[in-house]
mmCIF file of C-alpha atoms and ligand atoms in Angstrom:
data_model
loop_
_atom_site.group_PDB
_atom_site.id
_atom_site.type_symbol
_atom_site.label_atom_id
_atom_site.label_comp_id
_atom_site.label_asym_id
_atom_site.label_seq_id
_atom_site.Cartn_x
_atom_site.Cartn_y
_atom_site.Cartn_z
ATOM 1 C CA UNK A 1 -11.650 -9.872 19.189
ATOM 2 C CA UNK A 2 -9.254 -7.084 20.017
ATOM 3 C CA UNK A 3 -10.302 -3.510 19.594
ATOM 4 C CA UNK A 4 -7.391 -2.161 17.614
ATOM 5 C CA UNK A 5 -6.290 -1.994 13.995
ATOM 6 C CA UNK A 6 -2.946 -1.349 12.334
ATOM 7 C CA UNK A 7 -2.808 1.144 9.499
ATOM 8 C CA UNK A 8 -0.129 0.909 6.829
ATOM 9 C CA UNK A 9 0.298 4.413 5.442
ATOM 10 C CA UNK A 10 1.054 4.199 1.721
ATOM 11 C CA UNK A 11 0.723 7.927 0.898
ATOM 12 C CA UNK A 12 4.389 8.630 0.182
ATOM 13 C CA UNK A 13 4.522 5.692 -2.283
ATOM 14 C CA UNK A 14 1.071 4.781 -3.664
ATOM 15 C CA UNK A 15 -0.244 8.267 -2.937
ATOM 16 C CA UNK A 16 2.444 10.087 -4.862
ATOM 17 C CA UNK A 17 3.485 7.610 -7.578
ATOM 18 C CA UNK A 18 0.734 8.747 -9.940
ATOM 19 C CA UNK A 19 1.314 12.483 -9.495
ATOM 20 C CA UNK A 20 2.725 13.970 -12.681
ATOM 21 C CA UNK A 21 4.420 16.962 -11.059
ATOM 22 C CA UNK A 22 7.542 15.814 -9.280
ATOM 23 C CA UNK A 23 7.437 16.530 -5.559
ATOM 24 C CA UNK A 24 10.720 17.709 -3.957
ATOM 25 C CA UNK A 25 12.475 15.142 -1.803
ATOM 26 C CA UNK A 26 12.402 17.608 1.127
ATOM 27 C CA UNK A 27 8.626 17.873 0.839
ATOM 28 C CA UNK A 28 8.222 14.087 0.770
ATOM 29 C CA UNK A 29 10.423 13.867 3.850
ATOM 30 C CA UNK A 30 8.403 16.481 5.752
ATOM 31 C CA UNK A 31 5.185 14.652 4.768
ATOM 32 C CA UNK A 32 6.596 11.391 6.180
ATOM 33 C CA UNK A 33 7.679 13.187 9.347
ATOM 34 C CA UNK A 34 4.199 14.684 9.849
ATOM 35 C CA UNK A 35 2.584 11.282 9.244
ATOM 36 C CA UNK A 36 4.822 9.695 11.846
ATOM 37 C CA UNK A 37 4.141 12.566 14.283
ATOM 38 C CA UNK A 38 0.448 11.776 13.803
ATOM 39 C CA UNK A 39 1.013 8.250 15.139
ATOM 40 C CA UNK A 40 1.395 6.261 11.926
ATOM 41 C CA UNK A 41 4.067 3.693 12.699
ATOM 42 C CA UNK A 42 4.181 1.808 9.417
ATOM 43 C CA UNK A 43 4.879 4.094 6.481
ATOM 44 C CA UNK A 44 5.709 2.846 2.999
ATOM 45 C CA UNK A 45 8.445 5.274 2.076
ATOM 46 C CA UNK A 46 9.114 4.730 -1.631
ATOM 47 C CA UNK A 47 9.775 2.152 -4.349
ATOM 48 C CA UNK A 48 12.941 0.949 -6.063
ATOM 49 C CA UNK A 49 11.492 0.595 -9.542
ATOM 50 C CA UNK A 50 12.475 1.840 -13.021
ATOM 51 C CA UNK A 51 12.638 5.645 -12.818
ATOM 52 C CA UNK A 52 11.480 5.974 -16.421
ATOM 53 C CA UNK A 53 8.345 3.980 -15.503
ATOM 54 C CA UNK A 54 7.559 5.822 -12.243
ATOM 55 C CA UNK A 55 9.462 9.146 -12.389
ATOM 56 C CA UNK A 56 8.045 10.329 -9.044
ATOM 57 C CA UNK A 57 10.101 7.636 -7.276
ATOM 58 C CA UNK A 58 13.431 8.481 -8.863
ATOM 59 C CA UNK A 59 14.685 10.086 -5.644
ATOM 60 C CA UNK A 60 14.027 6.835 -3.730
ATOM 61 C CA UNK A 61 17.550 6.397 -2.357
ATOM 62 C CA UNK A 62 17.953 10.044 -1.319
ATOM 63 C CA UNK A 63 14.578 10.033 0.398
ATOM 64 C CA UNK A 64 15.218 6.793 2.232
ATOM 65 C CA UNK A 65 18.588 8.103 3.485
ATOM 66 C CA UNK A 66 16.954 11.331 4.629
ATOM 67 C CA UNK A 67 14.380 9.369 6.631
ATOM 68 C CA UNK A 68 16.989 7.141 8.261
ATOM 69 C CA UNK A 69 19.242 10.078 9.122
ATOM 70 C CA UNK A 70 16.530 12.290 10.606
ATOM 71 C CA UNK A 71 13.740 10.179 12.071
ATOM 72 C CA UNK A 72 14.000 7.873 15.077
ATOM 73 C CA UNK A 73 13.179 4.473 13.597
ATOM 74 C CA UNK A 74 12.675 2.708 16.933
ATOM 75 C CA UNK A 75 8.921 3.118 16.548
ATOM 76 C CA UNK A 76 8.633 3.313 12.750
ATOM 77 C CA UNK A 77 8.610 0.572 10.143
ATOM 78 C CA UNK A 78 9.652 1.792 6.687
ATOM 79 C CA UNK A 79 8.822 -0.784 3.982
ATOM 80 C CA UNK A 80 9.860 -0.031 0.399
ATOM 81 C CA UNK A 81 8.500 -1.600 -2.770
ATOM 82 C CA UNK A 82 10.925 -3.898 -4.620
ATOM 83 C CA UNK A 83 10.057 -5.508 -7.988
ATOM 84 C CA UNK A 84 13.207 -7.521 -8.764
ATOM 85 C CA UNK A 85 16.817 -8.268 -7.795
ATOM 86 C CA UNK A 86 17.983 -4.866 -9.011
ATOM 87 C CA UNK A 87 15.514 -3.186 -6.655
ATOM 88 C CA UNK A 88 16.620 -5.482 -3.850
ATOM 89 C CA UNK A 89 20.272 -4.536 -4.445
ATOM 90 C CA UNK A 90 19.320 -0.892 -3.917
ATOM 91 C CA UNK A 91 17.353 -1.773 -0.786
ATOM 92 C CA UNK A 92 20.300 -3.712 0.630
ATOM 93 C CA UNK A 93 22.770 -0.917 -0.106
ATOM 94 C CA UNK A 94 20.548 1.410 1.906
ATOM 95 C CA UNK A 95 20.112 -1.097 4.744
ATOM 96 C CA UNK A 96 16.357 -1.085 4.335
ATOM 97 C CA UNK A 97 14.894 -3.358 6.996
ATOM 98 C CA UNK A 98 11.676 -4.278 5.241
ATOM 99 C CA UNK A 99 10.662 -4.699 1.606
ATOM 100 C CA UNK A 100 7.320 -5.201 -0.114
ATOM 101 C CA UNK A 101 7.180 -7.444 -3.161
ATOM 102 C CA UNK A 102 4.238 -7.242 -5.536
ATOM 103 C CA UNK A 103 2.391 -9.186 -8.159
ATOM 104 C CA UNK A 104 -1.214 -9.565 -9.365
ATOM 105 C CA UNK A 105 -3.810 -12.250 -9.952
ATOM 106 C CA UNK A 106 -4.099 -11.418 -13.668
ATOM 107 C CA UNK A 107 -1.555 -11.616 -16.491
ATOM 108 C CA UNK A 108 -2.566 -8.539 -18.495
ATOM 109 C CA UNK A 109 -2.292 -6.114 -15.583
ATOM 110 C CA UNK A 110 0.973 -7.709 -14.483
ATOM 111 C CA UNK A 111 2.546 -7.431 -17.928
ATOM 112 C CA UNK A 112 1.620 -3.755 -18.134
ATOM 113 C CA UNK A 113 2.730 -3.052 -14.562
ATOM 114 C CA UNK A 114 5.893 -5.116 -14.204
ATOM 115 C CA UNK A 115 6.531 -6.613 -17.634
ATOM 116 C CA UNK A 116 5.930 -10.183 -16.454
ATOM 117 C CA UNK A 117 3.075 -12.681 -16.417
ATOM 118 C CA UNK A 118 1.964 -13.949 -13.016
ATOM 119 C CA UNK A 119 4.125 -17.083 -13.380
ATOM 120 C CA UNK A 120 7.134 -15.090 -14.582
ATOM 121 C CA UNK A 121 6.693 -12.688 -11.683
ATOM 122 C CA UNK A 122 6.942 -15.576 -9.209
ATOM 123 C CA UNK A 123 10.200 -16.718 -10.823
ATOM 124 C CA UNK A 124 11.548 -13.190 -10.271
ATOM 125 C CA UNK A 125 10.119 -12.847 -6.797
ATOM 126 C CA UNK A 126 11.487 -16.162 -5.590
ATOM 127 C CA UNK A 127 15.011 -14.887 -6.382
ATOM 128 C CA UNK A 128 14.212 -11.710 -4.455
ATOM 129 C CA UNK A 129 12.699 -13.482 -1.453
ATOM 130 C CA UNK A 130 15.508 -16.088 -1.267
ATOM 131 C CA UNK A 131 18.112 -13.334 -1.100
ATOM 132 C CA UNK A 132 16.031 -11.130 1.212
ATOM 133 C CA UNK A 133 15.521 -13.977 3.691
ATOM 134 C CA UNK A 134 19.262 -14.742 3.581
ATOM 135 C CA UNK A 135 19.936 -11.224 4.884
ATOM 136 C CA UNK A 136 16.977 -11.312 7.309
ATOM 137 C CA UNK A 137 14.836 -8.696 5.630
ATOM 138 C CA UNK A 138 11.156 -8.677 6.513
ATOM 139 C CA UNK A 139 9.044 -9.184 3.399
ATOM 140 C CA UNK A 140 5.507 -7.959 2.881
ATOM 141 C CA UNK A 141 3.574 -9.215 -0.155
ATOM 142 C CA UNK A 142 1.068 -7.340 -2.311
ATOM 143 C CA UNK A 143 -1.476 -9.016 -4.498
ATOM 144 C CA UNK A 144 -3.158 -6.677 -6.988
ATOM 145 C CA UNK A 145 -6.426 -7.028 -8.944
ATOM 146 C CA UNK A 146 -7.926 -9.286 -6.260
ATOM 147 C CA UNK A 147 -11.487 -8.068 -6.846
ATOM 148 C CA UNK A 148 -11.231 -7.251 -10.530
ATOM 149 C CA UNK A 149 -8.700 -6.523 -13.258
ATOM 150 C CA UNK A 150 -9.003 -3.477 -15.531
ATOM 151 C CA UNK A 151 -8.232 -5.678 -18.525
ATOM 152 C CA UNK A 152 -9.576 -9.139 -17.628
ATOM 153 C CA UNK A 153 -12.591 -8.288 -15.452
ATOM 154 C CA UNK A 154 -13.705 -10.429 -12.492
ATOM 155 C CA UNK A 155 -11.018 -12.660 -11.038
ATOM 156 C CA UNK A 156 -11.993 -16.138 -9.838
ATOM 157 C CA UNK A 157 -11.680 -16.790 -6.080
ATOM 158 C CA UNK A 158 -9.656 -19.965 -6.792
ATOM 159 C CA UNK A 159 -7.072 -17.873 -8.650
ATOM 160 C CA UNK A 160 -6.842 -15.451 -5.715
ATOM 161 C CA UNK A 161 -6.401 -18.283 -3.196
ATOM 162 C CA UNK A 162 -3.758 -19.961 -5.378
ATOM 163 C CA UNK A 163 -1.770 -16.727 -5.706
ATOM 164 C CA UNK A 164 -1.995 -15.892 -1.981
ATOM 165 C CA UNK A 165 -0.625 -19.363 -1.284
ATOM 166 C CA UNK A 166 2.318 -18.783 -3.631
ATOM 167 C CA UNK A 167 3.127 -15.452 -1.960
ATOM 168 C CA UNK A 168 2.997 -16.989 1.531
ATOM 169 C CA UNK A 169 5.345 -19.739 0.345
ATOM 170 C CA UNK A 170 7.906 -17.049 -0.535
ATOM 171 C CA UNK A 171 8.042 -16.190 3.175
ATOM 172 C CA UNK A 172 6.047 -12.967 3.281
ATOM 173 C CA UNK A 173 4.806 -12.136 6.765
ATOM 174 C CA UNK A 174 1.606 -10.592 5.416
ATOM 175 C CA UNK A 175 -0.323 -10.444 2.149
ATOM 176 C CA UNK A 176 -1.971 -7.143 1.310
ATOM 177 C CA UNK A 177 -4.999 -7.822 -0.885
ATOM 178 C CA UNK A 178 -5.377 -5.028 -3.412
ATOM 179 C CA UNK A 179 -8.601 -3.743 -4.882
ATOM 180 C CA UNK A 180 -6.387 -1.958 -7.386
ATOM 181 C CA UNK A 181 -9.191 -0.374 -9.391
ATOM 182 C CA UNK A 182 -11.684 0.079 -6.557
ATOM 183 C CA UNK A 183 -14.490 -2.168 -7.821
ATOM 184 C CA UNK A 184 -15.071 -4.436 -4.807
ATOM 185 C CA UNK A 185 -18.328 -4.520 -2.863
ATOM 186 C CA UNK A 186 -18.832 -5.637 0.758
ATOM 187 C CA UNK A 187 -20.513 -8.946 -0.101
ATOM 188 C CA UNK A 188 -17.699 -9.857 -2.490
ATOM 189 C CA UNK A 189 -15.208 -8.921 0.217
ATOM 190 C CA UNK A 190 -16.980 -11.057 2.852
ATOM 191 C CA UNK A 191 -17.212 -13.995 0.506
ATOM 192 C CA UNK A 192 -13.487 -13.855 -0.325
ATOM 193 C CA UNK A 193 -12.515 -13.506 3.342
ATOM 194 C CA UNK A 194 -14.636 -16.555 4.229
ATOM 195 C CA UNK A 195 -12.733 -18.529 1.582
ATOM 196 C CA UNK A 196 -9.415 -17.176 2.863
ATOM 197 C CA UNK A 197 -10.290 -18.248 6.432
ATOM 198 C CA UNK A 198 -10.738 -21.820 5.199
ATOM 199 C CA UNK A 199 -7.243 -21.833 3.740
ATOM 200 C CA UNK A 200 -4.982 -19.441 5.673
ATOM 201 C CA UNK A 201 -4.353 -17.680 8.953
ATOM 202 C CA UNK A 202 -6.387 -14.458 8.670
ATOM 203 C CA UNK A 203 -3.902 -12.539 10.815
ATOM 204 C CA UNK A 204 -1.521 -12.726 7.818
ATOM 205 C CA UNK A 205 -3.910 -10.743 5.606
ATOM 206 C CA UNK A 206 -4.277 -6.995 5.093
ATOM 207 C CA UNK A 207 -6.690 -5.068 2.881
ATOM 208 C CA UNK A 208 -5.685 -2.405 0.362
ATOM 209 C CA UNK A 209 -8.710 -0.622 -1.050
ATOM 210 C CA UNK A 210 -8.713 2.044 -3.712
ATOM 211 C CA UNK A 211 -11.859 4.168 -3.546
ATOM 212 C CA UNK A 212 -12.742 4.594 -7.216
ATOM 213 C CA UNK A 213 -16.449 3.821 -6.764
ATOM 214 C CA UNK A 214 -16.743 5.210 -3.221
ATOM 215 C CA UNK A 215 -17.118 1.754 -1.707
ATOM 216 C CA UNK A 216 -13.842 1.529 0.229
ATOM 217 C CA UNK A 217 -15.204 2.353 3.704
ATOM 218 C CA UNK A 218 -18.050 -0.147 3.307
ATOM 219 C CA UNK A 219 -15.501 -2.755 2.233
ATOM 220 C CA UNK A 220 -13.272 -1.921 5.182
ATOM 221 C CA UNK A 221 -16.138 -2.259 7.640
ATOM 222 C CA UNK A 222 -17.082 -5.631 6.148
ATOM 223 C CA UNK A 223 -13.432 -6.736 6.339
ATOM 224 C CA UNK A 224 -13.214 -5.609 9.963
ATOM 225 C CA UNK A 225 -16.360 -7.519 10.866
ATOM 226 C CA UNK A 226 -14.869 -10.619 9.248
ATOM 227 C CA UNK A 227 -11.705 -10.277 11.357
ATOM 228 C CA UNK A 228 -9.181 -8.297 9.278
ATOM 229 C CA UNK A 229 -7.068 -6.009 11.470
ATOM 230 C CA UNK A 230 -4.540 -4.439 9.056
ATOM 231 C CA UNK A 231 -5.539 -1.842 6.458
ATOM 232 C CA UNK A 232 -3.535 0.175 3.926
ATOM 233 C CA UNK A 233 -4.524 3.782 3.333
ATOM 234 C CA UNK A 234 -3.187 7.056 2.016
ATOM 235 C CA UNK A 235 -3.340 10.440 3.734
ATOM 236 C CA UNK A 236 -5.798 12.762 1.970
ATOM 237 C CA UNK A 237 -6.827 9.856 -0.283
ATOM 238 C CA UNK A 238 -4.098 10.464 -2.834
ATOM 239 C CA UNK A 239 -2.966 7.753 -5.152
ATOM 240 C CA UNK A 240 -3.451 5.385 -8.010
ATOM 241 C CA UNK A 241 -1.456 3.074 -10.194
ATOM 242 C CA UNK A 242 -0.386 4.367 -13.626
ATOM 243 C CA UNK A 243 -1.158 0.914 -15.034
ATOM 244 C CA UNK A 244 -4.732 0.810 -13.701
ATOM 245 C CA UNK A 245 -6.481 3.306 -15.982
ATOM 246 C CA UNK A 246 -9.291 5.315 -14.390
ATOM 247 C CA UNK A 247 -8.595 4.020 -10.884
ATOM 248 C CA UNK A 248 -8.443 6.717 -8.238
ATOM 249 C CA UNK A 249 -6.659 7.037 -4.935
ATOM 250 C CA UNK A 250 -6.373 4.766 -1.952
ATOM 251 C CA UNK A 251 -8.978 5.043 0.750
ATOM 252 C CA UNK A 252 -8.085 8.191 2.702
ATOM 253 C CA UNK A 253 -6.337 7.587 6.013
ATOM 254 C CA UNK A 254 -8.437 10.513 7.287
ATOM 255 C CA UNK A 255 -11.669 8.613 6.506
ATOM 256 C CA UNK A 256 -10.582 5.217 7.804
ATOM 257 C CA UNK A 257 -9.356 6.741 11.094
ATOM 258 C CA UNK A 258 -12.638 8.614 11.479
ATOM 259 C CA UNK A 259 -14.615 5.412 10.846
ATOM 260 C CA UNK A 260 -12.658 3.384 13.373
ATOM 261 C CA UNK A 261 -12.613 6.054 16.068
ATOM 262 C CA UNK A 262 -16.370 6.566 15.727
ATOM 263 C CA UNK A 263 -16.983 2.839 16.300
ATOM 264 C CA UNK A 264 -14.545 2.736 19.223
ATOM 265 C CA UNK A 265 -11.616 1.036 17.514
ATOM 266 C CA UNK A 266 -8.143 2.321 18.288
ATOM 267 C CA UNK A 267 -5.832 3.269 15.379
ATOM 268 C CA UNK A 268 -3.129 5.055 17.385
ATOM 269 C CA UNK A 269 -3.557 8.086 15.113
ATOM 270 C CA UNK A 270 -4.045 11.684 16.292
ATOM 271 C CA UNK A 271 -6.665 13.145 13.951
ATOM 272 C CA UNK A 272 -5.549 16.775 14.347
ATOM 273 C CA UNK A 273 -1.978 15.893 13.441
ATOM 274 C CA UNK A 274 -3.105 13.697 10.557
ATOM 275 C CA UNK A 275 -5.129 16.631 9.214
ATOM 276 C CA UNK A 276 -1.953 18.703 9.325
ATOM 277 C CA UNK A 277 -0.043 16.061 7.320
ATOM 278 C CA UNK A 278 -2.817 15.806 4.714
ATOM 279 C CA UNK A 279 -3.101 19.609 4.425
ATOM 280 C CA UNK A 280 0.657 19.868 4.003
ATOM 281 C CA UNK A 281 0.871 17.518 1.033
ATOM 282 C CA UNK A 282 -2.324 18.853 -0.584
ATOM 283 C CA UNK A 283 -0.935 22.395 -0.415
ATOM 284 C CA UNK A 284 2.228 21.259 -2.148
ATOM 285 C CA UNK A 285 0.304 19.391 -4.824
ATOM 286 C CA UNK A 286 -2.196 22.265 -5.161
ATOM 287 C CA UNK A 287 -4.986 19.710 -4.997
ATOM 288 C CA UNK A 288 -8.244 19.127 -3.195
ATOM 289 C CA UNK A 289 -8.806 15.922 -1.268
ATOM 290 C CA UNK A 290 -11.472 13.344 -2.125
ATOM 291 C CA UNK A 291 -11.698 12.549 1.616
ATOM 292 C CA UNK A 292 -15.141 13.334 3.042
ATOM 293 C CA UNK A 293 -13.760 13.660 6.556
ATOM 294 C CA UNK A 294 -10.895 15.928 5.497
ATOM 295 C CA UNK A 295 -13.344 18.195 3.663
ATOM 296 C CA UNK A 296 -15.832 18.178 6.546
ATOM 297 C CA UNK A 297 -13.121 19.452 8.866
ATOM 298 C CA UNK A 298 -12.119 22.131 6.383
ATOM 299 C CA UNK A 299 -15.783 23.142 6.074
ATOM 300 C CA UNK A 300 -16.133 23.462 9.853
ATOM 301 C CA UNK A 301 -13.164 25.878 9.877
ATOM 302 C CA UNK A 302 -14.786 28.183 7.309
HETATM 303 P P1 HMG B 1 11.926 -4.599 -17.065
HETATM 304 O O1 HMG B 1 12.004 -3.633 -18.200
HETATM 305 O O2 HMG B 1 11.296 -5.913 -17.317
HETATM 306 O O3 HMG B 1 13.388 -4.824 -16.435
HETATM 307 O O4 HMG B 1 11.206 -3.830 -15.884
HETATM 308 P P2 HMG B 1 14.701 -5.403 -17.092
HETATM 309 O O5 HMG B 1 15.285 -6.302 -16.056
HETATM 310 O O6 HMG B 1 14.448 -5.947 -18.480
HETATM 311 O O7 HMG B 1 15.666 -4.109 -17.227
HETATM 312 C C1 HMG B 1 15.430 -3.075 -18.185
HETATM 313 C C2 HMG B 1 16.120 -1.791 -17.712
HETATM 314 O O8 HMG B 1 15.514 -1.330 -16.496
HETATM 315 C C3 HMG B 1 17.610 -1.982 -17.388
HETATM 316 O O9 HMG B 1 18.253 -0.744 -17.668
HETATM 317 C C4 HMG B 1 17.611 -2.174 -15.892
HETATM 318 O O10 HMG B 1 18.823 -1.814 -15.287
HETATM 319 C C5 HMG B 1 16.488 -1.243 -15.457
HETATM 320 P P3 HMG B 1 19.256 -0.589 -18.918
HETATM 321 O O11 HMG B 1 20.318 -1.620 -18.697
HETATM 322 O O12 HMG B 1 18.409 -0.916 -20.120
HETATM 323 O O13 HMG B 1 19.713 0.844 -18.836
HETATM 324 N N1 HMG B 1 15.875 -1.727 -14.217
HETATM 325 C C6 HMG B 1 15.773 -1.003 -13.084
HETATM 326 N N2 HMG B 1 16.159 0.244 -12.760
HETATM 327 C C7 HMG B 1 15.913 0.661 -11.486
HETATM 328 N N3 HMG B 1 15.328 -0.111 -10.560
HETATM 329 C C8 HMG B 1 14.924 -1.366 -10.842
HETATM 330 C C9 HMG B 1 15.152 -1.846 -12.157
HETATM 331 N N4 HMG B 1 14.881 -3.024 -12.760
HETATM 332 C C10 HMG B 1 15.317 -2.937 -14.000
HETATM 333 N N5 HMG B 1 14.341 -2.107 -9.906
HETATM 334 C C11 HMG B 1 10.217 -3.524 -13.711
HETATM 335 C C12 HMG B 1 10.601 -4.517 -14.812
HETATM 336 C C13 HMG B 1 9.300 -4.226 -12.750
HETATM 337 C C14 HMG B 1 11.482 -3.070 -13.017
HETATM 338 C C15 HMG B 1 9.518 -2.294 -14.380
HETATM 339 O O14 HMG B 1 8.444 -2.743 -15.171
HETATM 340 C C16 HMG B 1 8.999 -1.275 -13.385
HETATM 341 O O15 HMG B 1 9.778 -0.622 -12.711
HETATM 342 N N6 HMG B 1 7.671 -1.093 -13.308
HETATM 343 C C17 HMG B 1 7.034 -0.152 -12.404
HETATM 344 C C18 HMG B 1 6.121 -0.919 -11.490
HETATM 345 C C19 HMG B 1 5.481 -0.012 -10.459
HETATM 346 O O16 HMG B 1 6.160 0.635 -9.680
HETATM 347 N N7 HMG B 1 4.129 0.016 -10.437
HETATM 348 C C20 HMG B 1 3.375 0.729 -9.433
HETATM 349 C C21 HMG B 1 3.457 0.045 -8.102
HETATM 350 S S1 HMG B 1 2.400 -1.387 -7.967
HETATM 351 C C22 HMG B 1 0.916 -0.739 -7.360
HETATM 352 O O17 HMG B 1 0.752 0.450 -7.307
HETATM 353 C C23 HMG B 1 -0.128 -1.682 -6.826
HETATM 354 C C24 HMG B 1 -0.179 -1.725 -5.298
HETATM 355 O O18 HMG B 1 -0.415 -0.434 -4.774
HETATM 356 C C25 HMG B 1 -1.312 -2.672 -4.835
HETATM 357 C C26 HMG B 1 -2.659 -2.399 -5.500
HETATM 358 O O19 HMG B 1 -3.147 -1.265 -5.454
HETATM 359 O O20 HMG B 1 -3.192 -3.357 -6.066
HETATM 360 C C27 HMG B 1 1.136 -2.243 -4.712
HETATM 361 MG MG1 MG B 2 -2.359 0.516 -4.586
#
């Protein structure tokens, strides 16, 4: 097994989408720049969704243009979330090179999040993926509520496997498995990964843990031991989905990098520079971080 993981930084999108005070586009840009300076080479920039549903993302086009105009993209992938053909049109106008499509394993969450059942979402997404493949866009796939739905509870493994299969058939290069409400535990994670290994190529899977119950790092370690090498995380542990009540932020990039570096796994991230990026956005949001590692570093400064 190789000794390296890839981190997909979702702070500018998942991290900020739930923040009620609107962050200036310039501040989002500077945050992205600091994250890239820290060595994060896959950064989810924004989402092309209904601005009345997710007001924080209403500057999506301006922000994307700012990134393209001012950051060297030769070593940076910039996926953007796209829910439907209208979102794809925006992505294509901006010459986005990579999109992320998203659905869930459960109908109730999906209806609240994207106004479509799981089946309806696949009808929509197949139009998006057909068009995206025609113009050679890379497509990442997200599957939410993999370990539990806020409305329907535990999700059966068979349902997860069936939905992963449908996403892969749309031509996504990777499926990010979302613990949207942060209820997974390491044994549940291992058991699902074992099932996934029987059915799919594990190198096409990523893990996306929210840390609501403080179990994300344990789940990440279990996933790593089972062979997962791509993890989503958010600087300073910001985040949450407005349609997943009570769920808190993504696992903090600060914590996941600390975990991997301590066990000798390379992330490519400079921890001092990452701390700077996290401090920057926290200062602008006037918030404290839930990240243990971030706070430990702050404590050592005092
Ligand atoms: P809808 O209402 O079904 O769309 O929304 P519609 O096609 O019926 O159109 C209704 C109106 O919305 C029309 O405007 C459209 O033009 C407009 P009108 O003609 O009435 O003035 N519209 C749009 N505007 C801008 N961009 C678009 C767009 N589409 C339609 N793309 C839709 C369906 C999915 C668009 C909507 O429900 C939506 O935007 N939802 C927000 C979803 C979202 O961003 N959720 C958070 C991200 S997912 C997440 O966080 C989970 C994840 O992190 C993984 C995990 O943790 O599990 C990824
Ligand atoms: Mg998420």
